[in-house]
Amino acid sequence: MGNMASPSTWLLLFTLASTLLIVSCSAATDKDRKEYIVYMGDLPKGQVSVSSLHASLLQEVTGSSASEYLLHSYKRSFNGFVAKLTEEESKKLSGMDGVVSVFPNGKKKLLTTRSWDFIGFPVESNTTTTESDIIVGMLDTGIWPESDSFSDEGFGSPPSKWKGTCQSSSNFTCNNKIIGAKYYRADKSIPPDDFPSPRDTEGHGTHTASTAAGNKVSGASLLGLGKGTARGGTPSARIAVYKICWSDGCHDADILAAFDDAIADGVDIISLSVGGFIPLDYFEDSIAIGAFHSMKNGILTSNAGGNSGPGLASITNFSPWSLSVAASVIDRKFVTKLHLGNNQTYQGELPLNTFEMNYSFPLIYGGDAPNTSVGSNAEYSRYCYEGTLNTSQVTGKIVVCDELTNGAGAKSAGAVGTVMPDEGYTDLSFPFPLPTSCLDYNYTSKLQEYMNSTSTPTANIQKTTEAKNELAPYVVWFSSRGPNPITPDILSPDIAAPGVNILAAWTEASSLTGVPGDDRVVSYNIISGTSMACPHASGAAAYVKSFNPTWSPAAIKSALMTTATPIGGEINTDLEFAYGAGQLNPLTAAHPGLVYDAEETDYIKFLCGQGYNSTKLYLVTGENITCSATTNGTVWDLNYPSFAVSTSHGAGVSRTFTRTVTNVGSPTSTYKANVAGPPELSITVEPDVLSFKSLGETQTFTVTVGVAALSNFVTSGSLVWDDGVYKVRSPIVAYVIDNSQA
């Protein structure tokens, strides 16, 4: 999720809260009706009017007023509709033939110069001539088309496979880089502070699009910070924009409408830096549903894992047919120094201070400057909330506050700067509307001692500078963790990618922070979140696709996972539940040697084994599905590029996994299995040598993992297939499952 533009936004993004719609059970007045999504699976075969089918079905439960309540029909890539229903009507619909699931139209939330270089993907990386045929579908807040990152200079006409359109308006046009753009709002109620067009007012969508597929732009920076060449993973690729998010959130109905169009339009990769507040069943989650139909049509969906870490099982995007991405730290951090009148200097990482403060200014404690004219006292003014500070006392001074806020209170009171506690937030930085210093508890105590030692305390807040983060890479604390809350023996997240302090393109529709009085409008911004990690993986997936245009979504996902750079567990003691297979490595992923491939039928067998019945799976797939003891697939037999085993506390367990790999490396090759792991894991591979005589040849093997009673919550090892040229690595994770996850 994503935008770290202000502390208030940051706190909002990282707060877990239920947003499930509460539906009244009283008489069916308009007030009783809420928006529901009726998901009906695959499109019906033959010459069937899907809209008429939806209206007829709705009329069965609502009567003659059905047309008033039908808000949108999904009919290009899958089957379903959005309607205003009572709770009783929704229950009745959910039990009708042809309906897979009915769920509320809830909301989801929005979950670079140095980052690509850090993961070993320099500007000069080898590319293909067909990269410009790749289309990346961005489902987000829209885009700022005038950005240099989206210039179409040097681009030819869109690829012939493109079937999409541009929803042009008085303030938006497409070009040969942004080849399509649409916006979605099922209830037609556009927020007053937003544009009724694909144009981005928030910045998030512009940032993610330029990270995935933006042009190379030299000299990009946030007012001098992070200066370098901004670029996407596939700078020559085309971008298709689907605006699903607004200032009040991202509605499930709009997410599904965008998937419906993007699949039919002909995109190659879908990037979605959006997620829910709680984990949902696969076919009651708009993103998992959309990603399933994308997979069915040969399109990989790359998802942000979530910003609700570091708690276990906090991940909300984890369907096995999509790519779930965690956020890692790169080797660049930003520091802001506070220089005091006693010649002491303290620094913190939280602010991105773009201001030059050429002189020292007096310090004042917010608790000593209450705005008594509105009834404020020290108990309120110490926190520097808006309206609580006395303007005449604060103007021209640096105000010291006892709580981390977005700085609006200090700004509106006339302060020239502010000092706040960092409240434990580490590893990331974001802008404030005035010069700001954020200090840890040790430094704030020393600041207080200094202010108490003199009647004329002064300070200078220096402009932010860059520093080296020697510990990188590791996964940042806010990145959501596994295990997979629905299917515990599938490892989640899948992979980690840079998601902290990422510089990319930004909207010019609003100021940098959005705080009144902040008149800085920027072309590039630095923000953090798994929202920023996701488009790195999307860009890498597009890069792999450009070299291997016929590969399935599972093959591309496998290539990204099995070539990932391992991350150590010194900082991330939750191991693969933080970083999955490891850190994204796009260059190697384009040529992985072997891939773990999977098609729709493999996921259907998996779903049968998970308890989904034949009737529902027929609706989802449009194919005759028979779930039985002989055809049901176990989770351990899904051809996944990683291995996970859950066990009870104090108990041992043994699991056997069946896997098949496809040779995409050297035509004639012999791979040997190398296993590594702690004493608690016994790992046996049979056979432990795989010989190939041609490209496309497949070989099947089993991995038996014996797990002794674990002394720690989680432990891990690995399997590496090595032919002397390619190293194909898969993590093997064993952990003690919490009873609540069983």
XYZ file of C-alpha atoms in Angstrom:
742
model
C 0.000 0.000 0.000
C 1.655 3.116 -0.266
C 1.790 6.815 -0.043
C 4.035 8.028 2.754
C 3.563 11.692 1.919
C 2.666 12.820 5.446
C 2.603 11.367 8.951
C -1.190 11.475 9.066
C -1.343 9.550 5.780
C 1.341 7.202 7.092
C -0.574 6.450 10.277
C -3.761 5.927 8.289
C -2.078 3.477 5.912
C -0.613 1.441 8.745
C -3.732 1.173 10.921
C -5.679 -2.060 10.739
C -9.384 -1.333 10.811
C -12.481 -3.201 9.718
C -14.392 -1.577 6.896
C -16.980 -4.248 6.336
C -20.347 -2.824 5.436
C -23.020 -3.281 8.074
C -26.293 -4.145 6.409
C -29.646 -3.461 8.019
C -32.241 -6.209 8.327
C -35.267 -3.929 8.306
C -37.690 -3.230 5.445
C -36.208 -2.784 1.963
C -36.029 0.990 1.743
C -33.218 2.680 -0.172
C -31.434 3.210 3.147
C -31.421 -0.549 3.712
C -29.746 -1.211 0.386
C -25.988 -1.500 0.173
C -23.750 -2.227 -2.766
C -22.893 -5.904 -3.282
C -20.796 -7.746 -5.843
C -22.396 -10.862 -7.307
C -19.573 -12.967 -8.736
C -20.653 -15.617 -11.264
C -17.326 -16.954 -12.522
C -16.495 -17.432 -16.205
C -18.505 -15.917 -19.056
C -21.360 -18.151 -20.265
C -20.821 -20.077 -23.490
C -22.731 -19.246 -26.649
C -24.730 -16.195 -27.718
C -25.943 -15.056 -24.315
C -26.732 -11.472 -23.342
C -24.857 -11.228 -20.063
C -26.529 -7.936 -19.109
C -29.979 -9.468 -19.644
C -28.957 -12.478 -17.575
C -27.909 -10.198 -14.732
C -31.109 -8.155 -14.895
C -33.227 -11.321 -14.903
C -31.407 -12.795 -11.929
C -31.682 -9.546 -10.016
C -35.375 -9.256 -10.787
C -35.973 -12.620 -9.126
C -34.950 -11.162 -5.781
C -35.839 -7.460 -6.095
C -38.935 -7.510 -8.286
C -39.737 -5.055 -11.043
C -37.266 -2.420 -9.787
C -34.244 -4.478 -10.794
C -33.007 -1.990 -13.385
C -32.707 0.740 -10.715
C -30.493 -1.415 -8.544
C -28.137 -2.819 -11.201
C -25.033 -0.594 -11.135
C -22.558 -2.427 -13.371
C -22.201 -5.668 -15.332
C -18.893 -7.520 -15.748
C -19.061 -9.052 -19.223
C -15.750 -8.786 -21.086
C -13.489 -11.243 -19.231
C -15.649 -12.807 -16.510
C -19.238 -12.849 -15.300
C -20.858 -10.864 -12.512
C -22.520 -7.615 -11.552
C -22.792 -4.916 -8.901
C -26.181 -4.145 -7.397
C -27.847 -2.402 -4.490
C -29.295 -5.141 -2.289
C -30.651 -5.711 1.158
C -28.925 -8.278 3.320
C -31.831 -10.678 2.800
C -31.620 -10.280 -0.982
C -27.869 -10.844 -0.930
C -28.342 -14.094 0.976
C -31.040 -15.210 -1.444
C -28.799 -14.468 -4.438
C -25.837 -16.303 -2.919
C -27.885 -19.512 -2.868
C -29.076 -19.280 -6.455
C -27.804 -21.425 -9.302
C -24.987 -19.805 -11.247
C -23.697 -17.670 -8.371
C -20.222 -18.314 -6.948
C -20.237 -15.681 -4.204
C -21.940 -12.485 -3.058
C -19.973 -10.025 -0.961
C -20.177 -6.347 0.010
C -18.586 -3.730 -2.220
C -16.011 -2.910 0.424
C -13.035 -0.607 0.154
C -9.379 -1.391 -0.165
C -6.443 0.906 0.525
C -3.385 2.037 -1.354
C -0.785 -0.050 0.113
C 13.508 5.370 -8.690
C 16.954 6.418 -8.962
C 18.852 4.028 -6.727
C 16.571 1.027 -6.284
C 17.088 -0.678 -9.663
C 20.869 -0.293 -9.435
C 20.882 -1.728 -5.927
C 19.260 -4.982 -7.070
C 21.796 -5.369 -9.876
C 19.713 -3.981 -12.735
C 21.691 -1.023 -14.124
C 20.561 1.437 -16.787
C 22.726 -0.342 -19.384
C 21.011 -3.725 -18.854
C 20.426 -5.815 -21.951
C 16.935 -5.383 -23.406
C 14.956 -6.848 -26.292
C 13.608 -5.122 -29.381
C 10.154 -6.427 -28.427
C 10.053 -4.620 -25.075
C 7.905 -1.908 -26.707
C 5.264 -4.581 -27.421
C 4.812 -5.240 -23.700
C 1.792 -3.541 -22.091
C 1.718 -3.035 -18.336
C -1.746 -2.473 -16.875
C -1.662 -0.150 -13.855
C -4.696 -0.357 -11.531
C -4.240 2.626 -9.229
C -5.124 6.327 -8.719
C -4.575 7.280 -12.355
C -1.576 9.009 -13.890
C -0.068 12.468 -14.536
C 0.408 12.190 -18.318
C 2.598 15.283 -18.726
C 5.436 13.782 -16.678
C 8.694 13.242 -18.566
C 8.459 9.627 -17.390
C 5.551 9.153 -19.803
C 6.715 11.068 -22.867
C 6.147 9.111 -26.074
C 9.139 10.567 -27.892
C 10.652 7.758 -29.962
C 7.640 5.452 -29.546
C 5.762 4.046 -32.513
C 2.089 3.143 -32.667
C 0.640 0.843 -29.991
C 1.022 -2.921 -30.533
C -1.639 -4.437 -32.794
C -2.835 -6.695 -29.950
C -4.057 -3.632 -28.007
C -7.860 -3.551 -27.840
C -8.298 -0.851 -25.205
C -9.428 2.754 -25.400
C -8.524 6.137 -23.985
C -11.230 7.830 -21.958
C -10.201 11.291 -23.080
C -11.554 14.414 -21.453
C -10.887 18.124 -21.387
C -7.919 17.510 -19.107
C -6.568 14.151 -20.277
C -5.228 12.628 -23.473
C -3.207 9.476 -24.166
C -0.107 9.077 -26.331
C 2.060 6.254 -27.680
C 3.491 5.610 -24.176
C 0.218 5.813 -22.233
C -1.815 3.934 -24.838
C -5.019 3.582 -22.846
C -6.687 5.101 -19.803
C -10.052 4.699 -18.065
C -11.580 5.578 -14.727
C -14.129 3.629 -12.684
C -16.740 4.655 -10.146
C -19.734 2.300 -10.005
C -21.796 4.614 -7.799
C -20.958 7.677 -9.980
C -20.141 9.784 -6.889
C -16.778 11.353 -7.775
C -15.190 12.956 -4.678
C -15.148 16.759 -5.013
C -11.363 16.965 -4.677
C -10.751 14.526 -7.545
C -10.896 14.639 -11.359
C -13.622 12.707 -13.246
C -10.915 11.436 -15.588
C -7.897 9.107 -15.495
C -5.782 12.033 -14.266
C -4.070 11.426 -10.910
C -4.693 13.930 -8.111
C -3.091 11.860 -5.352
C 0.296 10.886 -6.845
C 0.313 7.203 -5.951
C -0.621 5.916 -9.428
C 1.866 8.194 -11.174
C 4.606 6.946 -8.839
C 3.847 3.242 -9.351
C 3.452 3.557 -13.135
C 6.818 5.271 -13.539
C 8.461 2.667 -11.282
C 7.118 -0.206 -13.370
C 7.539 1.193 -16.882
C 8.551 4.855 -16.818
C 11.040 6.318 -19.275
C 14.642 7.040 -18.337
C 14.744 10.592 -16.938
C 18.168 11.922 -15.957
C 18.594 14.456 -13.167
C 15.351 13.540 -11.407
C 15.099 14.361 -7.706
C 12.820 15.559 -4.938
C 14.011 19.162 -4.769
C 17.614 17.954 -4.844
C 17.175 14.777 -2.781
C 17.824 11.346 -4.310
C 19.160 12.836 -7.522
C 19.840 10.452 -10.404
C 18.174 8.760 -13.365
C 14.575 7.820 -12.641
C 13.314 4.869 -14.683
C 11.010 1.903 -14.717
C 11.907 -1.761 -15.027
C 10.848 -1.729 -18.688
C 11.293 1.862 -19.948
C 10.252 0.945 -23.502
C 7.025 -0.802 -22.471
C 3.586 0.748 -22.927
C 1.308 1.706 -20.048
C -2.451 1.182 -19.781
C -4.064 3.102 -16.917
C -7.119 1.950 -14.955
C -8.076 4.483 -12.284
C -9.791 2.545 -9.492
C -8.758 4.539 -6.435
C -9.999 7.919 -5.276
C -9.470 10.132 -2.255
C -11.975 7.985 -0.328
C -10.421 4.605 -1.199
C -10.597 1.821 -3.781
C -13.931 0.035 -4.177
C -14.112 -3.683 -4.946
C -16.677 -3.079 -7.695
C -14.272 -0.765 -9.510
C -11.316 -3.115 -9.030
C -13.241 -5.924 -10.726
C -14.438 -3.621 -13.530
C -10.817 -2.664 -14.229
C -9.716 -6.319 -14.276
C -12.615 -7.097 -16.634
C -11.385 -4.448 -19.070
C -7.626 -4.924 -18.666
C -7.833 -8.625 -19.501
C -9.917 -7.980 -22.619
C -7.784 -4.982 -23.639
C -4.677 -7.133 -24.081
C -2.306 -6.143 -21.272
C 0.628 -8.457 -20.530
C 1.181 -7.721 -16.829
C -1.190 -6.248 -14.242
C 0.283 -4.215 -11.388
C -1.919 -3.595 -8.360
C -0.571 -1.750 -5.324
C -3.841 -2.042 -3.431
C -5.050 -4.390 -0.729
C -7.664 -5.100 1.901
C -7.729 -4.634 5.633
C -8.292 -8.301 6.485
C -7.573 -11.586 4.652
C -10.520 -12.949 2.663
C -11.413 -16.235 1.028
C -10.087 -16.450 -2.523
C -13.477 -16.030 -4.224
C -14.753 -13.331 -1.883
C -11.779 -11.085 -2.604
C -12.000 -8.856 -5.675
C -8.222 -8.915 -6.217
C -7.903 -12.711 -5.994
C -10.890 -13.106 -8.343
C -9.472 -10.651 -10.866
C -6.022 -12.232 -10.649
C -7.507 -15.695 -11.255
C -9.150 -14.602 -14.493
C -5.963 -12.780 -15.467
C -3.993 -15.996 -14.957
C -6.600 -17.897 -16.976
C -5.923 -15.455 -19.829
C -2.122 -15.616 -19.584
C -1.587 -12.437 -17.542
C 0.431 -12.309 -14.310
C -0.911 -10.035 -11.564
C 1.688 -8.479 -9.286
C 0.301 -7.480 -5.861
C 1.554 -5.415 -2.950
C 1.670 -7.710 0.078
C 0.392 -5.068 2.507
C 1.622 -2.502 5.025
C 0.307 -4.122 8.195
C 3.544 -5.728 9.437
C 5.393 -6.890 11.311
C 2.658 -9.090 12.796
C 2.466 -12.644 11.515
C -0.232 -13.590 8.980
C -0.858 -9.886 8.305
C -0.523 -10.302 4.533
C -3.738 -9.642 2.572
C -2.728 -10.425 -1.040
C -1.591 -14.048 -1.206
C -3.484 -16.016 -3.872
C -1.144 -18.647 -5.375
C -1.955 -17.542 -8.943
C -0.630 -14.000 -8.348
C 2.732 -12.612 -7.223
C 2.804 -11.249 -3.661
C 5.539 -8.687 -3.008
C 7.151 -7.561 0.253
C 9.002 -4.260 0.707
C 12.755 -4.237 1.277
C 15.218 -1.509 2.208
C 17.905 -0.354 -0.221
C 21.391 0.843 0.723
C 20.404 4.518 0.713
C 18.836 6.328 3.633
C 18.143 9.975 4.418
C 19.198 11.791 7.587
C 18.233 15.215 8.913
C 20.422 16.924 11.490
C 19.335 19.279 14.274
C 22.139 21.602 15.382
C 21.612 23.172 18.823
C 22.927 26.408 20.265
C 25.219 24.446 22.611
C 26.990 23.055 19.516
C 25.458 19.587 19.887
C 24.032 17.885 16.802
C 21.403 15.139 16.735
C 19.971 13.380 13.699
C 16.955 11.365 12.677
C 15.743 9.530 9.556
C 12.031 10.322 9.439
C 11.866 13.775 7.784
C 12.674 14.546 4.164
C 13.598 18.173 4.757
C 13.925 20.007 1.445
C 14.228 23.434 3.096
C 17.421 25.420 3.631
C 17.504 27.028 7.105
C 20.404 29.471 6.898
C 20.220 30.723 10.479
C 19.496 29.450 13.952
C 16.099 30.304 15.397
C 14.723 30.398 18.943
C 13.254 27.176 20.333
C 9.927 27.125 22.160
C 8.122 24.214 23.772
C 4.567 23.799 22.496
C 3.320 23.303 26.059
C 4.525 26.823 26.913
C 2.549 28.431 24.070
C -1.138 27.486 24.396
C -3.778 29.366 22.430
C -5.888 30.321 25.437
C -8.252 32.370 23.286
C -9.855 29.138 22.064
C -9.617 27.350 25.397
C -6.394 25.502 24.682
C -3.982 24.752 27.496
C -0.599 23.083 27.862
C -2.145 19.616 27.798
C -3.230 20.261 24.196
C -0.616 22.687 22.892
C 2.241 20.356 23.868
C 1.115 18.098 21.028
C 0.964 21.016 18.541
C -2.441 20.134 17.176
C -3.950 22.639 14.753
C -5.379 25.679 16.539
C -3.847 24.826 19.935
C -0.723 27.017 19.619
C -0.462 30.737 20.349
C 0.548 32.338 17.067
C 2.163 35.385 18.652
C 4.454 33.189 20.758
C 5.302 30.624 18.079
C 5.771 32.774 14.953
C 9.411 32.877 13.865
C 10.452 30.066 16.195
C 11.098 26.334 16.080
C 8.377 24.682 18.138
C 9.113 21.473 20.041
C 6.168 19.066 20.211
C 5.455 15.920 22.238
C 3.719 13.968 19.472
C 4.428 13.041 15.878
C 1.959 14.835 13.574
C 1.979 16.002 9.967
C 3.282 19.428 11.042
C 0.103 21.286 10.048
C -0.384 22.722 13.547
C 3.103 24.206 13.713
C 2.854 25.468 10.132
C -0.482 27.227 10.664
C 0.770 28.846 13.888
C 3.643 30.536 12.037
C 6.514 28.357 13.251
C 9.646 28.308 11.071
C 10.329 24.703 12.019
C 9.326 21.928 14.363
C 10.971 19.154 16.374
C 8.955 16.019 17.148
C 9.599 12.519 18.506
C 9.944 9.843 15.828
C 7.776 7.497 17.949
C 9.881 4.523 16.925
C 9.381 4.858 13.169
C 12.612 3.811 11.494
C 13.993 3.024 8.050
C 11.819 5.426 6.054
C 11.486 9.134 5.380
C 8.790 11.485 4.101
C 8.179 15.199 3.623
C 6.708 17.678 6.093
C 5.298 21.144 5.260
C 8.035 23.006 7.139
C 11.602 22.295 8.319
C 11.270 19.288 10.623
C 13.476 17.223 12.890
C 12.276 13.909 14.312
C 14.371 12.427 17.114
C 14.392 9.219 19.095
C 13.745 9.210 22.860
C 17.419 9.531 23.789
C 17.868 12.668 21.669
C 14.571 14.267 22.739
C 15.680 13.915 26.368
C 18.956 15.659 25.600
C 17.094 18.400 23.737
C 14.885 18.937 26.771
C 17.935 19.168 29.028
C 19.436 21.817 26.762
C 16.221 23.870 26.670
C 16.052 23.771 30.482
C 19.676 24.916 30.789
C 19.285 28.305 29.078
C 16.730 31.063 28.715
C 17.573 31.537 25.023
C 17.705 28.082 23.405
C 18.271 28.087 19.635
C 18.551 25.508 16.889
C 19.019 25.023 13.171
C 17.303 22.264 11.183
C 19.583 21.315 8.328
C 18.566 20.124 4.884
C 18.312 16.346 4.574
C 21.341 14.497 3.223
C 21.898 10.970 1.948
C 23.758 8.263 3.867
C 24.683 4.632 3.316
C 22.556 1.902 4.863
C 25.169 -0.784 5.429
C 22.644 -3.401 6.601
C 20.571 -3.508 3.415
C 18.856 -5.444 2.040
C 16.287 -6.486 4.603
C 12.510 -6.285 4.737
C 11.172 -3.151 6.413
C 9.109 -3.524 9.574
C 5.785 -2.342 8.088
C 5.770 -4.899 5.268
C 3.037 -7.482 5.906
C 4.172 -10.951 6.914
C 3.159 -14.531 6.242
C 2.210 -17.224 6.814
C -0.578 -17.423 4.263
C -3.743 -16.969 6.367
C -5.967 -19.079 4.069
C -3.601 -21.844 2.888
C -0.858 -22.171 5.544
C 1.330 -24.545 3.508
C 1.830 -22.075 0.656
C 4.652 -19.665 1.429
C 3.687 -15.981 1.448
C 4.923 -13.463 0.462
C 6.551 -14.719 -2.727
C 9.384 -12.225 -3.080
C 10.807 -8.937 -1.772
C 11.569 -5.813 -3.803
C 12.702 -2.264 -2.991
C 9.889 -0.363 -1.314
C 11.510 2.203 0.979
C 12.436 5.775 0.019
C 11.728 5.257 -3.680
C 11.995 8.239 -6.018
C 9.522 8.250 -8.914
C 7.174 10.541 -10.846
C 4.446 12.492 -9.035
C 1.294 14.438 -9.699
C 1.397 18.211 -10.015
C -2.278 18.540 -9.085
C -1.517 19.220 -5.428
C 1.294 20.325 -3.153
C 3.939 17.946 -1.901
C 2.241 17.298 1.453
C -1.265 18.620 0.841
C -1.019 20.710 4.014
C -2.396 24.273 3.646
C 0.449 26.718 3.191
C 2.756 24.187 1.550
C 3.153 25.512 -1.996
C 5.809 23.049 -3.162
C 4.691 21.286 -6.351
C 7.095 18.580 -7.516
C 7.549 16.340 -10.534
C 9.191 13.528 -8.528
C 8.611 12.378 -4.972
C 10.129 9.936 -2.482
C 7.663 7.616 -0.749
C 7.600 4.161 0.830
C 5.334 1.125 1.027
C 4.735 -2.294 -0.455
C 2.965 -0.166 -3.083
C 6.442 0.849 -4.217
C 7.807 -2.730 -4.068
C 4.985 -4.103 -6.216
C 5.774 -2.091 -9.399
C 9.435 -3.110 -9.106
C 8.247 -6.719 -9.376
C 5.761 -5.765 -12.116
C 8.536 -4.111 -14.116
C 10.763 -7.155 -13.609
C 7.929 -9.458 -14.711
C 7.468 -7.350 -17.846
C 11.221 -7.561 -18.453
C 11.132 -11.373 -18.208
C 8.061 -11.457 -20.473
C 9.885 -9.383 -23.112
C 12.520 -12.135 -23.405
C 10.027 -14.983 -23.080
C 6.745 -13.801 -24.648
C 5.074 -17.231 -24.636
C 5.662 -17.983 -20.950
C 2.723 -18.505 -18.628
C 2.159 -16.317 -15.547
C 3.393 -19.205 -13.365
C 6.602 -19.551 -15.401
C 7.348 -15.822 -15.052
C 6.604 -15.978 -11.328
C 8.856 -19.026 -10.982
C 11.687 -17.257 -12.806
C 11.462 -14.273 -10.449
C 11.352 -16.452 -7.321
C 14.016 -19.053 -8.145
C 16.589 -16.430 -9.156
C 15.960 -14.124 -6.188
C 18.958 -13.152 -4.068
C 18.745 -14.778 -0.610
C 18.270 -12.397 2.326
C 19.777 -13.247 5.686
C 17.750 -13.664 8.858
C 19.880 -11.475 11.129
C 17.356 -8.616 11.023
C 14.319 -10.475 9.684
C 14.107 -13.225 12.279
C 10.751 -14.249 10.801
C 12.803 -15.360 7.769
C 10.845 -16.168 4.599
C 7.604 -14.902 6.146
C 9.199 -11.483 5.698
C 11.007 -11.842 2.366
C 9.681 -14.952 0.593
C 12.182 -16.364 -1.883
C 14.467 -13.337 -1.442
C 15.340 -10.049 -3.136
C 14.208 -9.484 -6.725
C 16.960 -10.016 -9.343
C 15.534 -9.082 -12.785
C 18.652 -9.691 -14.908
C 19.014 -13.302 -13.782
C 15.255 -13.904 -13.863
C 15.136 -13.437 -17.641
C 17.194 -16.647 -17.986
C 16.380 -18.915 -15.002
C 17.408 -22.330 -16.384
C 14.363 -24.203 -15.071
C 10.820 -23.084 -14.288
C 8.043 -24.505 -12.125
C 5.119 -24.065 -14.508
C 1.409 -24.302 -13.698
C -1.780 -23.836 -15.661
C -5.399 -23.254 -14.738
C -5.988 -27.011 -14.332
C -3.273 -27.174 -11.665
C -4.952 -24.460 -9.619
C -8.324 -26.160 -10.067
C -6.926 -29.404 -8.632
C -5.499 -27.378 -5.758
C -8.872 -25.700 -5.140
C -10.622 -29.081 -5.219
C -8.220 -30.233 -2.530
C -8.995 -27.085 -0.537
C -12.667 -28.033 -0.362
C -14.193 -26.047 -3.232
C -16.932 -28.103 -4.889
C -17.333 -29.056 -8.540
C -20.359 -26.803 -9.048
C -18.603 -23.620 -7.956
C -15.462 -24.462 -9.869
C -17.527 -25.079 -13.012
C -18.918 -21.564 -12.658
C -15.471 -20.067 -12.057
C -13.804 -21.816 -14.989
C -16.611 -22.524 -17.442
C -15.291 -26.082 -17.689
C -16.749 -29.360 -16.449
C -14.874 -29.950 -13.216
C -15.061 -33.095 -11.146
C -13.618 -32.882 -7.673
C -13.075 -36.373 -6.266
C -10.669 -38.246 -4.052
C -8.699 -39.340 -7.116
C -8.429 -35.902 -8.754
C -8.181 -33.602 -5.741
C -4.720 -32.078 -5.501
C -3.054 -31.518 -2.171
C -1.463 -28.185 -1.398
C 1.900 -29.990 -1.357
C 1.481 -31.053 -4.985
C 0.728 -27.623 -6.436
C 3.717 -26.923 -8.695
C 4.913 -23.977 -6.625
C 8.512 -22.632 -6.602
C 8.730 -22.788 -2.793
C 7.998 -25.310 -0.053
C 6.210 -24.729 3.273
C 5.391 -27.134 6.076
C 3.276 -26.253 9.094
C 3.374 -28.292 12.265
C 1.906 -28.182 15.755
C 3.823 -27.006 18.794
C 6.107 -29.745 20.107
C 5.234 -32.138 17.278
C 7.196 -33.431 14.324
C 5.811 -33.998 10.832
C 6.872 -35.304 7.435
C 5.598 -33.979 4.106
C 6.307 -35.110 0.559
C 6.048 -32.565 -2.262
C 5.788 -33.445 -5.943
C 7.221 -30.946 -8.403
C 7.835 -30.734 -12.144
C 10.398 -28.441 -13.747
C 10.644 -27.387 -17.385
C 13.998 -26.865 -19.052
C 14.364 -23.313 -20.414
C 18.164 -23.080 -20.106
C 20.666 -25.188 -22.028
C 19.156 -27.814 -24.381
C 21.432 -30.519 -22.993
C 22.022 -30.202 -19.291
C 22.287 -32.132 -16.041
C 21.156 -30.581 -12.779
C 22.194 -31.829 -9.359
C 20.166 -31.171 -6.229
C 21.932 -29.299 -3.431
C 20.013 -29.079 -0.178
C 20.812 -27.057 2.912
C 19.020 -26.710 6.201
C 19.260 -26.729 9.991
C 19.341 -29.927 12.070
C 15.556 -29.786 12.617
C 14.981 -30.367 8.897
C 15.651 -33.607 7.057
C 15.404 -32.957 3.298
C 15.487 -35.727 0.701
C 15.186 -35.200 -3.063
C 14.330 -38.098 -5.366
C 15.812 -38.281 -7.917
C 18.606 -35.917 -6.992
C 19.900 -35.632 -10.566
C 17.807 -34.365 -13.487
C 19.050 -34.774 -17.063
C 17.561 -32.889 -20.009
C 18.102 -33.451 -23.727
C 16.023 -30.594 -25.139
C 14.404 -27.269 -24.336
C 10.838 -27.590 -23.072
C 11.508 -31.052 -21.647
C 10.015 -31.679 -18.201
C 11.237 -33.757 -15.286
C 9.350 -34.635 -12.099
C 10.847 -35.144 -8.650
C 9.777 -35.350 -5.023
C 11.039 -33.506 -1.979
C 10.430 -35.105 1.413
C 10.817 -32.763 4.347
C 10.997 -34.255 7.824
C 10.492 -31.719 10.572
C 11.527 -32.420 14.144
C 9.857 -30.600 17.045
C 10.924 -26.998 16.459
C 12.653 -24.986 19.162
C 11.922 -21.735 17.308
C 8.714 -20.590 15.637
C 10.189 -20.858 12.143
C 13.234 -22.383 10.491
C 14.241 -22.763 6.877
C 16.529 -24.408 4.368
C 16.748 -24.527 0.593
C 16.873 -26.685 -2.511
C 19.118 -25.535 -5.365
C 19.167 -27.278 -8.749
C 22.607 -26.559 -10.229
C 23.955 -27.486 -13.668
C 27.104 -25.374 -13.408
C 25.496 -22.489 -15.331
C 22.106 -21.951 -13.732
C 21.226 -22.114 -10.046
C 17.504 -22.627 -9.456
C 16.793 -21.977 -5.778
C 13.655 -22.652 -3.741
C 13.226 -21.919 -0.020
C 12.007 -24.687 2.287
C 10.216 -23.341 5.358
C 8.907 -25.170 8.419
C 7.018 -23.433 11.188
C 4.750 -23.912 14.170
C 1.242 -22.959 13.189
C -0.858 -20.834 15.498
C -4.125 -22.572 16.357
C -6.021 -19.552 15.066
C -4.509 -20.158 11.596
C -5.293 -23.853 11.447
